PDB file of C-alpha atoms (C1' of nucleotides) in Angstrom:
ATOM      1  CA  UNK M  18      95.421 297.487-136.964  1.00 36.00           C
ATOM      2  CA  UNK M  19      98.665 296.997-134.838  1.00 35.00           C
ATOM      3  CA  UNK M  20     101.977 299.499-136.788  1.00 36.00           C
ATOM      4  CA  UNK M  21     103.705 295.700-137.129  1.00 39.00           C
ATOM      5  CA  UNK M  22     101.014 294.934-138.772  1.00 38.00           C
ATOM      6  CA  UNK M  23     101.144 297.565-141.906  1.00 37.00           C
ATOM      7  CA  UNK M  24     104.516 296.918-141.925  1.00 39.00           C
ATOM      8  CA  UNK M  25     104.397 293.572-142.075  1.00 39.00           C
ATOM      9  CA  UNK M  26     101.654 293.795-144.439  1.00 37.00           C
ATOM     10  CA  UNK M  27     104.167 295.553-146.570  1.00 40.00           C
ATOM     11  CA  UNK M  28     106.528 292.713-146.930  1.00 38.00           C
ATOM     12  CA  UNK M  29     104.271 290.041-146.989  1.00 36.00           C
ATOM     13  CA  UNK M  30     104.001 289.680-150.272  1.00 35.00           C
ATOM     14  CA  UNK M  31     107.940 289.567-150.197  1.00 37.00           C
ATOM     15  CA  UNK M  32     110.174 288.383-147.898  1.00 36.00           C
ATOM     16  CA  UNK M  33     107.677 286.302-145.047  1.00 35.00           C
ATOM     17  CA  UNK M  34     108.945 283.585-147.433  1.00 33.00           C
ATOM     18  CA  UNK M  35     112.451 282.525-147.524  1.00 33.00           C
ATOM     19  CA  UNK M  36     113.971 285.492-149.189  1.00 33.00           C
ATOM     20  CA  UNK M  37     116.873 283.735-151.519  1.00 32.00           C
ATOM     21  CA  UNK M  38     118.972 285.855-152.645  1.00 32.00           C
ATOM     22  CA  UNK M  39     120.533 285.455-155.804  1.00 30.00           C
ATOM     23  CA  UNK M  40     123.677 287.436-156.137  1.00 31.00           C
ATOM     24  CA  UNK M  41     126.653 284.575-156.673  1.00 29.00           C
ATOM     25  CA  UNK M  42     129.578 285.817-153.271  1.00 30.00           C
ATOM     26  CA  UNK M  43     132.489 287.553-153.479  1.00 31.00           C
ATOM     27  CA  UNK M  44     132.809 290.318-156.299  1.00 31.00           C
ATOM     28  CA  UNK M  45     136.589 290.686-156.304  1.00 29.00           C
ATOM     29  CA  UNK M  46     137.480 286.772-156.454  1.00 30.00           C
ATOM     30  CA  UNK M  47     137.742 285.398-159.627  1.00 30.00           C
ATOM     31  CA  UNK M  48     134.561 282.728-160.269  1.00 30.00           C
ATOM     32  CA  UNK M  49     136.534 280.484-159.966  1.00 30.00           C
ATOM     33  CA  UNK M  50     138.262 281.212-156.190  1.00 30.00           C
ATOM     34  CA  UNK M  51     134.560 281.509-155.386  1.00 30.00           C
ATOM     35  CA  UNK M  52     133.681 277.708-155.685  1.00 28.00           C
ATOM     36  CA  UNK M  53     135.929 276.575-152.820  1.00 29.00           C
ATOM     37  CA  UNK M  54     135.646 279.186-150.755  1.00 30.00           C
ATOM     38  CA  UNK M  55     132.354 279.992-150.380  1.00 30.00           C
ATOM     39  CA  UNK M  56     132.959 279.802-146.169  1.00 31.00           C
ATOM     40  CA  UNK M  57     136.239 281.949-146.505  1.00 31.00           C
ATOM     41  CA  UNK M  58     136.999 284.716-144.412  1.00 30.00           C
ATOM     42  CA  UNK M  59     138.150 286.724-147.649  1.00 30.00           C
ATOM     43  CA  UNK M  60     134.939 286.737-148.661  1.00 32.00           C
ATOM     44  CA  UNK M  61     132.515 285.625-145.454  1.00 33.00           C
ATOM     45  CA  UNK M  62     131.004 289.571-145.853  1.00 33.00           C
ATOM     46  CA  UNK M  63     130.578 289.695-150.222  1.00 33.00           C
ATOM     47  CA  UNK M  64     129.668 286.459-150.098  1.00 34.00           C
ATOM     48  CA  UNK M  65     125.466 285.106-150.750  1.00 35.00           C
ATOM     49  CA  UNK M  66     125.763 282.527-148.300  1.00 33.00           C
ATOM     50  CA  UNK M  67     122.160 281.420-149.480  1.00 35.00           C
ATOM     51  CA  UNK M  68     122.908 280.756-153.423  1.00 37.00           C
ATOM     52  CA  UNK M  69     121.522 277.664-153.987  1.00 33.00           C
ATOM     53  CA  UNK M  70     124.213 275.117-156.062  1.00 32.00           C
ATOM     54  CA  UNK M  71     121.634 273.622-158.663  1.00 32.00           C
ATOM     55  CA  UNK M  72     123.107 270.789-160.654  1.00 31.00           C
ATOM     56  CA  UNK M  73     124.884 272.128-163.266  1.00 30.00           C
ATOM     57  CA  UNK M  74     124.914 275.610-161.926  1.00 32.00           C
ATOM     58  CA  UNK M  75     128.567 276.443-162.371  1.00 31.00           C
ATOM     59  CA  UNK M  76     130.218 279.422-160.268  1.00 31.00           C
ATOM     60  CA  UNK M  77     130.751 280.982-163.348  1.00 31.00           C
ATOM     61  CA  UNK M  78     127.563 280.414-165.588  1.00 30.00           C
ATOM     62  CA  UNK M  79     125.836 281.880-162.827  1.00 31.00           C
ATOM     63  CA  UNK M  80     128.563 285.067-163.111  1.00 31.00           C
ATOM     64  CA  UNK M  81     127.284 285.527-166.336  1.00 32.00           C
ATOM     65  CA  UNK M  82     124.126 285.383-165.814  1.00 27.00           C
ATOM     66  CA  UNK M  83     123.728 287.881-163.018  1.00 29.00           C
ATOM     67  CA  UNK M  84     125.837 290.391-163.816  1.00 31.00           C
ATOM     68  CA  UNK M  85     125.050 291.036-166.885  1.00 31.00           C
ATOM     69  CA  UNK M  86     121.359 291.962-165.467  1.00 32.00           C
ATOM     70  CA  UNK M  87     122.832 293.604-162.476  1.00 34.00           C
ATOM     71  CA  UNK M  88     123.400 297.524-161.840  1.00 37.00           C
ATOM     72  CA  UNK M  89     126.755 298.307-162.079  1.00 40.00           C
ATOM     73  CA  UNK M  90     127.153 299.884-158.593  1.00 45.00           C
ATOM     74  CA  UNK M  91     126.484 296.862-156.733  1.00 47.00           C
ATOM     75  CA  UNK M  92     126.517 294.829-159.792  1.00 39.00           C
ATOM     76  CA  UNK M  93     126.312 291.113-157.353  1.00 37.00           C
ATOM     77  CA  UNK M  94     123.428 291.887-155.119  1.00 41.00           C
ATOM     78  CA  UNK M  95     119.801 291.704-154.161  1.00 41.00           C
ATOM     79  CA  UNK M  96     117.167 292.575-156.654  1.00 41.00           C
ATOM     80  CA  UNK M  97     114.331 293.583-154.825  1.00 41.00           C
ATOM     81  CA  UNK M  98     112.266 292.522-158.234  1.00 36.00           C
ATOM     82  CA  UNK M  99     114.332 289.839-158.421  1.00 42.00           C
ATOM     83  CA  UNK M 100     114.047 288.287-154.830  1.00 44.00           C
ATOM     84  CA  UNK M 101     110.039 287.966-155.129  1.00 41.00           C
ATOM     85  CA  UNK M 102     110.272 286.419-158.104  1.00 36.00           C
ATOM     86  CA  UNK M 103     112.926 283.708-156.948  1.00 41.00           C
ATOM     87  CA  UNK M 104     110.531 283.608-153.578  1.00 40.00           C
ATOM     88  CA  UNK M 105     107.538 281.996-155.524  1.00 37.00           C
ATOM     89  CA  UNK M 106     110.000 279.941-157.193  1.00 37.00           C
ATOM     90  CA  UNK M 107     111.020 279.401-153.524  1.00 38.00           C
ATOM     91  CA  UNK M 108     107.473 278.934-152.174  1.00 36.00           C
ATOM     92  CA  UNK M 109     106.961 276.047-154.797  1.00 32.00           C
ATOM     93  CA  UNK M 110     109.350 274.042-153.349  1.00 31.00           C
ATOM     94  CA  UNK M 111     110.944 274.775-149.746  1.00 32.00           C
ATOM     95  CA  UNK M 112     108.387 275.087-146.940  1.00 34.00           C
ATOM     96  CA  UNK M 113     106.877 278.622-146.892  1.00 38.00           C
ATOM     97  CA  UNK M 114     107.447 279.270-143.013  1.00 49.00           C
ATOM     98  CA  UNK M 115     111.654 278.606-143.527  1.00 53.00           C
ATOM     99  CA  UNK M 116     113.248 282.082-142.819  1.00 64.00           C
ATOM    100  CA  UNK M 117     116.116 281.895-145.256  1.00 67.00           C
ATOM    101  CA  UNK M 118     119.358 283.975-143.953  1.00 69.00           C
ATOM    102  CA  UNK M 119     120.273 286.819-145.925  1.00 80.00           C
ATOM    103  CA  UNK M 120     123.810 288.244-146.190  1.00 84.00           C
ATOM    104  CA  UNK M 121     124.219 292.436-147.349  1.00 87.00           C
ATOM    105  CA  UNK M 122     127.394 292.317-149.513  1.00 87.00           C
ATOM    106  CA  UNK M 123     130.115 294.093-148.499  1.00 85.00           C
ATOM    107  CA  UNK M 124     129.242 297.032-151.301  1.00 85.00           C
ATOM    108  CA  UNK M 125     125.956 296.483-149.073  1.00 88.00           C
ATOM    109  CA  UNK M 126     127.009 297.067-145.661  1.00 87.00           C
ATOM    110  CA  UNK M 127     129.851 299.614-146.518  1.00 87.00           C
ATOM    111  CA  UNK M 128     126.871 302.191-147.396  1.00 88.00           C
ATOM    112  CA  UNK M 129     125.031 301.589-145.175  1.00 90.00           C
ATOM    113  CA  UNK M 130     128.106 302.355-142.866  1.00 87.00           C
ATOM    114  CA  UNK M 131     128.746 305.680-144.042  1.00 87.00           C
ATOM    115  CA  UNK M 132     125.127 306.653-144.538  1.00 88.00           C
ATOM    116  CA  UNK M 133     124.950 305.344-140.719  1.00 89.00           C
ATOM    117  CA  UNK M 134     128.193 307.855-140.204  1.00 84.00           C
ATOM    118  CA  UNK M 135     126.027 310.247-141.400  1.00 85.00           C
ATOM    119  CA  UNK M 136     122.689 309.874-139.753  1.00 84.00           C
ATOM    120  CA  UNK M 137     121.838 307.031-137.340  1.00 85.00           C
ATOM    121  CA  UNK M 138     117.888 307.130-137.762  1.00 87.00           C
ATOM    122  CA  UNK M 139     116.263 307.995-141.393  1.00 85.00           C
ATOM    123  CA  UNK M 140     113.970 309.635-142.953  1.00 85.00           C
ATOM    124  CA  UNK M 141     111.462 308.229-145.082  1.00 83.00           C
ATOM    125  CA  UNK M 142     113.175 309.708-148.078  1.00 84.00           C
ATOM    126  CA  UNK M 143     116.698 308.738-147.091  1.00 85.00           C
ATOM    127  CA  UNK M 144     115.462 305.448-146.610  1.00 86.00           C
ATOM    128  CA  UNK M 145     113.793 304.840-149.625  1.00 86.00           C
ATOM    129  CA  UNK M 146     116.609 306.493-151.406  1.00 87.00           C
ATOM    130  CA  UNK M 147     119.278 303.877-149.895  1.00 87.00           C
ATOM    131  CA  UNK M 148     117.057 301.169-150.178  1.00 88.00           C
ATOM    132  CA  UNK M 149     116.578 302.207-154.350  1.00 87.00           C
ATOM    133  CA  UNK M 150     120.611 303.408-155.062  1.00 88.00           C
ATOM    134  CA  UNK M 151     121.329 298.754-152.559  1.00 88.00           C
ATOM    135  CA  UNK M 152     117.887 297.321-154.329  1.00 86.00           C
ATOM    136  CA  UNK M 153     117.001 296.469-151.067  1.00 86.00           C
ATOM    137  CA  UNK M 154     113.955 296.985-149.820  1.00 85.00           C
ATOM    138  CA  UNK M 155     113.021 299.965-147.390  1.00 86.00           C
ATOM    139  CA  UNK M 156     112.223 297.525-144.976  1.00 84.00           C
ATOM    140  CA  UNK M 157     115.435 295.789-144.796  1.00 87.00           C
ATOM    141  CA  UNK M 158     117.145 299.035-144.971  1.00 89.00           C
ATOM    142  CA  UNK M 159     114.956 299.789-142.041  1.00 87.00           C
ATOM    143  CA  UNK M 160     115.939 296.725-139.847  1.00 88.00           C
ATOM    144  CA  UNK M 161     119.304 297.596-140.825  1.00 90.00           C
ATOM    145  CA  UNK M 162     119.402 300.348-139.096  1.00 91.00           C
ATOM    146  CA  UNK M 163     117.524 299.299-136.169  1.00 87.00           C
ATOM    147  CA  UNK M 164     119.880 296.156-135.792  1.00 87.00           C
ATOM    148  CA  UNK M 165     122.594 298.530-136.086  1.00 87.00           C
ATOM    149  CA  UNK M 166     121.492 301.156-133.093  1.00 87.00           C
ATOM    150  CA  UNK M 167     120.887 298.206-131.023  1.00 85.00           C
ATOM    151  CA  UNK M 168     124.605 297.027-131.794  1.00 83.00           C
ATOM    152  CA  UNK M 169     126.044 300.804-131.293  1.00 84.00           C
ATOM    153  CA  UNK M 170     123.880 300.418-127.740  1.00 82.00           C
ATOM    154  CA  UNK M 171     125.590 297.319-127.085  1.00 82.00           C
ATOM    155  CA  UNK M 172     128.970 298.870-128.332  1.00 81.00           C
ATOM    156  CA  UNK M 173     128.423 302.053-125.647  1.00 81.00           C
ATOM    157  CA  UNK M 174     126.954 299.892-122.969  1.00 80.00           C
ATOM    158  CA  UNK M 175     130.276 297.710-122.997  1.00 81.00           C
ATOM    159  CA  UNK M 176     132.345 300.329-122.662  1.00 82.00           C
ATOM    160  CA  UNK M 177     130.153 302.189-119.877  1.00 83.00           C
ATOM    161  CA  UNK M 178     131.099 299.343-117.812  1.00 82.00           C
ATOM    162  CA  UNK M 179     134.279 299.281-118.284  1.00 82.00           C
ATOM    163  CA  UNK M 180     134.768 302.576-117.753  1.00 85.00           C
ATOM    164  CA  UNK M 181     132.733 301.565-114.812  1.00 87.00           C
ATOM    165  CA  UNK M 182     134.793 299.379-113.424  1.00 85.00           C
ATOM    166  CA  UNK M 183     137.890 301.012-113.837  1.00 88.00           C
ATOM    167  CA  UNK M 184     136.203 303.993-112.079  1.00 91.00           C
ATOM    168  CA  UNK M 185     134.821 301.391-108.952  1.00 90.00           C
ATOM    169  CA  UNK M 186     138.648 300.314-108.803  1.00 91.00           C
ATOM    170  CA  UNK M 187     140.187 303.901-108.710  1.00 93.00           C
ATOM    171  CA  UNK M 188     137.560 304.691-105.665  1.00 95.00           C
ATOM    172  CA  UNK M 189     138.443 301.546-104.065  1.00 95.00           C
ATOM    173  CA  UNK M 190     142.311 302.793-104.452  1.00 95.00           C
ATOM    174  CA  UNK M 191     141.967 305.607-103.248  1.00 95.00           C
ATOM    175  CA  UNK M 192     139.429 304.987-100.621  1.00 96.00           C
ATOM    176  CA  UNK M 193     142.180 302.679 -99.067  1.00 96.00           C
ATOM    177  CA  UNK M 194     144.746 305.001 -98.883  1.00 96.00           C
ATOM    178  CA  UNK M 195     142.368 307.787 -97.555  1.00 97.00           C
ATOM    179  CA  UNK M 196     141.691 305.204 -94.294  1.00 96.00           C
ATOM    180  CA  UNK M 197     145.152 304.808 -94.340  1.00 96.00           C
ATOM    181  CA  UNK M 198     146.001 308.161 -93.718  1.00 96.00           C
ATOM    182  CA  UNK M 199     142.649 308.515 -91.631  1.00 96.00           C
ATOM    183  CA  UNK M 200     144.980 306.174 -89.594  1.00 96.00           C
ATOM    184  CA  UNK M 201     148.007 308.011 -89.644  1.00 95.00           C
ATOM    185  CA  UNK M 202     146.268 311.558 -88.333  1.00 95.00           C
ATOM    186  CA  UNK M 203     144.949 309.461 -85.723  1.00 94.00           C
ATOM    187  CA  UNK M 204     148.070 307.832 -84.123  1.00 94.00           C
ATOM    188  CA  UNK M 205     149.291 311.419 -84.039  1.00 93.00           C
ATOM    189  CA  UNK M 206     147.037 312.843 -82.539  1.00 91.00           C
ATOM    190  CA  UNK M 207     147.464 310.396 -79.792  1.00 90.00           C
ATOM    191  CA  UNK M 208     151.060 310.246 -79.704  1.00 90.00           C
ATOM    192  CA  UNK M 209     150.967 314.197 -79.633  1.00 89.00           C
ATOM    193  CA  UNK M 210     148.246 313.979 -76.910  1.00 86.00           C
ATOM    194  CA  UNK M 211     150.348 311.610 -75.267  1.00 86.00           C
ATOM    195  CA  UNK M 212     153.354 313.572 -75.158  1.00 84.00           C
ATOM    196  CA  UNK M 213     152.593 317.130 -75.033  1.00 78.00           C
ATOM    197  CA  UNK M 214     148.769 316.559 -72.759  1.00 73.00           C
ATOM    198  CA  UNK M 215     148.531 320.702 -71.895  1.00 68.00           C
ATOM    199  CA  UNK M 216     148.835 321.637 -75.704  1.00 66.00           C
ATOM    200  CA  UNK M 217     145.150 321.415 -78.119  1.00 59.00           C
ATOM    201  CA  UNK M 218     145.699 318.441 -80.429  1.00 56.00           C
ATOM    202  CA  UNK M 219     142.400 318.082 -80.981  1.00 53.00           C
ATOM    203  CA  UNK M 220     142.614 319.073 -85.067  1.00 49.00           C
ATOM    204  CA  UNK M 221     146.092 317.991 -86.985  1.00 47.00           C
ATOM    205  CA  UNK M 222     147.079 321.743 -89.282  1.00 52.00           C
ATOM    206  CA  UNK M 223     148.842 319.680 -91.904  1.00 53.00           C
ATOM    207  CA  UNK M 224     148.017 315.419 -92.814  1.00 54.00           C
ATOM    208  CA  UNK M 225     150.794 313.513 -93.905  1.00 53.00           C
ATOM    209  CA  UNK M 226     150.087 313.437 -97.682  1.00 58.00           C
ATOM    210  CA  UNK M 227     149.436 316.613 -97.657  1.00 56.00           C
ATOM    211  CA  UNK M 228     153.211 317.222 -96.091  1.00 53.00           C
ATOM    212  CA  UNK M 229     154.250 315.230 -98.863  1.00 52.00           C
ATOM    213  CA  UNK M 230     152.417 317.417-101.927  1.00 50.00           C
ATOM    214  CA  UNK M 231     152.062 320.274-101.002  1.00 49.00           C
ATOM    215  CA  UNK M 232     153.793 322.583-103.437  1.00 45.00           C
ATOM    216  CA  UNK M 233     155.327 326.888-103.367  1.00 44.00           C
ATOM    217  CA  UNK M 234     151.362 326.997-104.798  1.00 43.00           C
ATOM    218  CA  UNK M 235     149.752 325.380-102.423  1.00 40.00           C
ATOM    219  CA  UNK M 236     147.917 328.022 -99.815  1.00 40.00           C
ATOM    220  CA  UNK M 237     150.201 327.575 -96.188  1.00 39.00           C
ATOM    221  CA  UNK M 238     148.457 326.491 -93.421  1.00 38.00           C
ATOM    222  CA  UNK M 239     145.517 324.595 -93.406  1.00 35.00           C
ATOM    223  CA  UNK M 240     145.364 321.986 -96.053  1.00 38.00           C
ATOM    224  CA  UNK M 241     143.121 318.940 -96.652  1.00 37.00           C
ATOM    225  CA  UNK M 242     143.267 316.294 -99.094  1.00 38.00           C
ATOM    226  CA  UNK M 243     140.197 317.484-101.441  1.00 38.00           C
ATOM    227  CA  UNK M 244     142.754 321.227-101.787  1.00 38.00           C
ATOM    228  CA  UNK M 245     145.447 319.336-102.531  1.00 35.00           C
ATOM    229  CA  UNK M 246     143.522 317.388-105.272  1.00 36.00           C
ATOM    230  CA  UNK M 247     141.883 320.623-106.870  1.00 39.00           C
ATOM    231  CA  UNK M 248     145.732 322.108-106.876  1.00 41.00           C
ATOM    232  CA  UNK M 249     147.361 319.835-108.876  1.00 38.00           C
ATOM    233  CA  UNK M 250     144.528 316.763-109.541  1.00 40.00           C
ATOM    234  CA  UNK M 251     146.243 313.524-108.673  1.00 43.00           C
ATOM    235  CA  UNK M 252     146.764 311.324-112.302  1.00 45.00           C
ATOM    236  CA  UNK M 253     144.754 308.873-109.826  1.00 45.00           C
ATOM    237  CA  UNK M 254     141.798 310.849-110.140  1.00 43.00           C
ATOM    238  CA  UNK M 255     141.924 311.982-113.400  1.00 46.00           C
ATOM    239  CA  UNK M 256     140.174 308.921-115.499  1.00 45.00           C
ATOM    240  CA  UNK M 257     136.841 309.640-113.730  1.00 47.00           C
ATOM    241  CA  UNK M 258     136.427 313.138-115.872  1.00 47.00           C
ATOM    242  CA  UNK M 259     137.464 311.129-119.010  1.00 58.00           C
ATOM    243  CA  UNK M 260     134.984 308.800-119.965  1.00 58.00           C
ATOM    244  CA  UNK M 261     135.463 307.386-123.219  1.00 60.00           C
ATOM    245  CA  UNK M 262     132.457 307.839-125.857  1.00 60.00           C
ATOM    246  CA  UNK M 263     132.372 305.530-128.470  1.00 55.00           C
ATOM    247  CA  UNK M 264     130.066 306.770-131.210  1.00 43.00           C
ATOM    248  CA  UNK M 265     129.061 310.742-131.369  1.00 39.00           C
ATOM    249  CA  UNK M 266     125.433 310.675-131.496  1.00 37.00           C
ATOM    250  CA  UNK M 267     124.373 308.330-128.568  1.00 37.00           C
ATOM    251  CA  UNK M 268     123.939 310.018-124.931  1.00 35.00           C
ATOM    252  CA  UNK M 269     124.133 307.521-122.492  1.00 38.00           C
ATOM    253  CA  UNK M 270     121.118 308.156-120.040  1.00 38.00           C
ATOM    254  CA  UNK M 271     122.652 308.454-116.645  1.00 36.00           C
ATOM    255  CA  UNK M 272     124.028 311.228-118.433  1.00 35.00           C
ATOM    256  CA  UNK M 273     121.841 313.373-120.481  1.00 36.00           C
ATOM    257  CA  UNK M 274     120.422 316.053-118.534  1.00 36.00           C
ATOM    258  CA  UNK M 275     117.531 315.448-116.261  1.00 37.00           C
ATOM    259  CA  UNK M 276     115.005 318.637-116.452  1.00 37.00           C
ATOM    260  CA  UNK M 277     115.557 321.186-113.532  1.00 35.00           C
ATOM    261  CA  UNK M 278     112.769 322.474-111.764  1.00 33.00           C
ATOM    262  CA  UNK M 279     114.341 326.653-111.597  1.00 32.00           C
ATOM    263  CA  UNK M 280     115.052 326.859-115.309  1.00 30.00           C
TER     264      UNK M 280
ATOM    265  C1'  DA C   8     128.888 269.844-130.453  1.00 77.78           C
ATOM    266  C1'  DA C   9     128.786 274.975-129.280  1.00 77.78           C
ATOM    267  C1'  DG C  10     129.003 279.521-129.514  1.00 77.78           C
ATOM    268  C1'  DG C  11     128.837 283.867-132.452  1.00 77.78           C
ATOM    269  C1'  DT C  12     126.959 286.553-136.030  1.00 77.78           C
ATOM    270  C1'  DC C  13     123.225 289.118-137.735  1.00 77.78           C
ATOM    271  C1'  DA C  14     118.828 289.976-140.817  1.00 77.78           C
ATOM    272  C1'  DA C  15     114.950 289.122-139.907  1.00 77.78           C
ATOM    273  C1'  DC C  16     110.541 289.478-136.211  1.00 77.78           C
ATOM    274  C1'  DA C  17     107.119 290.692-132.365  1.00 77.78           C
ATOM    275  C1'  DC C  18     105.949 293.993-129.008  1.00 77.78           C
ATOM    276  C1'  DG C  19     105.449 297.522-126.679  1.00 77.78           C
ATOM    277  C1'  DT C  20     106.565 303.060-126.214  1.00 77.78           C
ATOM    278  C1'  DT C  21     106.581 307.309-127.709  1.00 77.78           C
ATOM    279  C1'  DC C  22     104.973 310.976-130.078  1.00 77.78           C
ATOM    280  C1'  DA C  23     102.967 314.222-133.662  1.00 77.78           C
TER     281       DA C  23
ATOM    282  C1'  DT H  17      95.768 306.890-134.354  1.00 77.78           C
ATOM    283  C1'  DG H  18      99.745 305.206-137.269  1.00 77.78           C
ATOM    284  C1'  DA H  19     104.457 305.783-137.733  1.00 77.78           C
ATOM    285  C1'  DA H  20     108.450 305.169-135.952  1.00 77.78           C
ATOM    286  C1'  DC H  21     111.910 303.732-132.582  1.00 77.78           C
ATOM    287  C1'  DG H  22     113.939 300.029-128.754  1.00 77.78           C
ATOM    288  C1'  DT H  23     114.036 296.377-126.982  1.00 77.78           C
ATOM    289  C1'  DG H  24     114.076 291.115-126.581  1.00 77.78           C
ATOM    290  C1'  DT H  25     113.853 286.608-129.739  1.00 77.78           C
ATOM    291  C1'  DT H  26     114.245 283.549-133.407  1.00 77.78           C
ATOM    292  C1'  DG H  27     116.375 281.449-136.862  1.00 77.78           C
ATOM    293  C1'  DA H  28     119.793 280.289-140.824  1.00 77.78           C
ATOM    294  C1'  DC H  29     125.051 280.595-140.989  1.00 77.78           C
ATOM    295  C1'  DC H  30     129.659 280.267-139.533  1.00 77.78           C
ATOM    296  C1'  DT H  31     133.300 279.016-137.143  1.00 77.78           C
ATOM    297  C1'  DT H  32     136.084 276.780-133.741  1.00 77.78           C
TER     298       DT H  32
END
DNA sequence: AAGGTCAACACGTTCA
DNA sequence: TGAACGTGTTGACCTT
């Protein structure tokens, strides 16, 4: 038996079919506001967009009916048990294969987010505690965390991509500057060799940019661009060493320490 | 209608 | 070997 079969078996009785959300919508708005604002931005997160409007079933009526039996903390959310019962009803009506869109409420999402900030993975106890607290099935909590990790990773990938693009641009710019510098040095050497043909000009002692950048702290004598950079880090290169990190708990694979053979 | 979001799913991989 | 996880996909719903 495959692992997922276990999970799916676990769910099969409750949500393999279309889960029907029993909540009514944004608890922060009066019932009268819900009717005309199902699609509004304000209510989008808090509302159950799957609420089935039945003829003669007013928002106020449903509100009274449902909130009276719901826990205080998350007063309008899915109740796992009620949900299962509702699914049976649903299956008798709509096609059993149809997957209904289920939206977590604002409160549920916020609570899950807070939990995610504390730990991005769940142990079984945390999962069941969260599920109980939010009136969700453990599988729903698990799926939410899976998806949340995926979103985090995607975001981090985007940030990394932007960062690498900037690095690339910076390095290209630096490369162009160094190429120009090399060209200038070659020109200087050629000119010097032409002027003083018997004086050894195989190497330049100070390059143009170093000449400009040399500070009292810099050692006299032979100066290289890298020495200048080391002595006073170029603002151009600084961003290369300050990679942005979106979240504290993910480590990009590239930056993971490779196991070394010696240590 | 197109494109985005997100819960849910399917399946492969890893690890104890 | 099973649980947990990562990743890609699906489908319902929403916005523009």
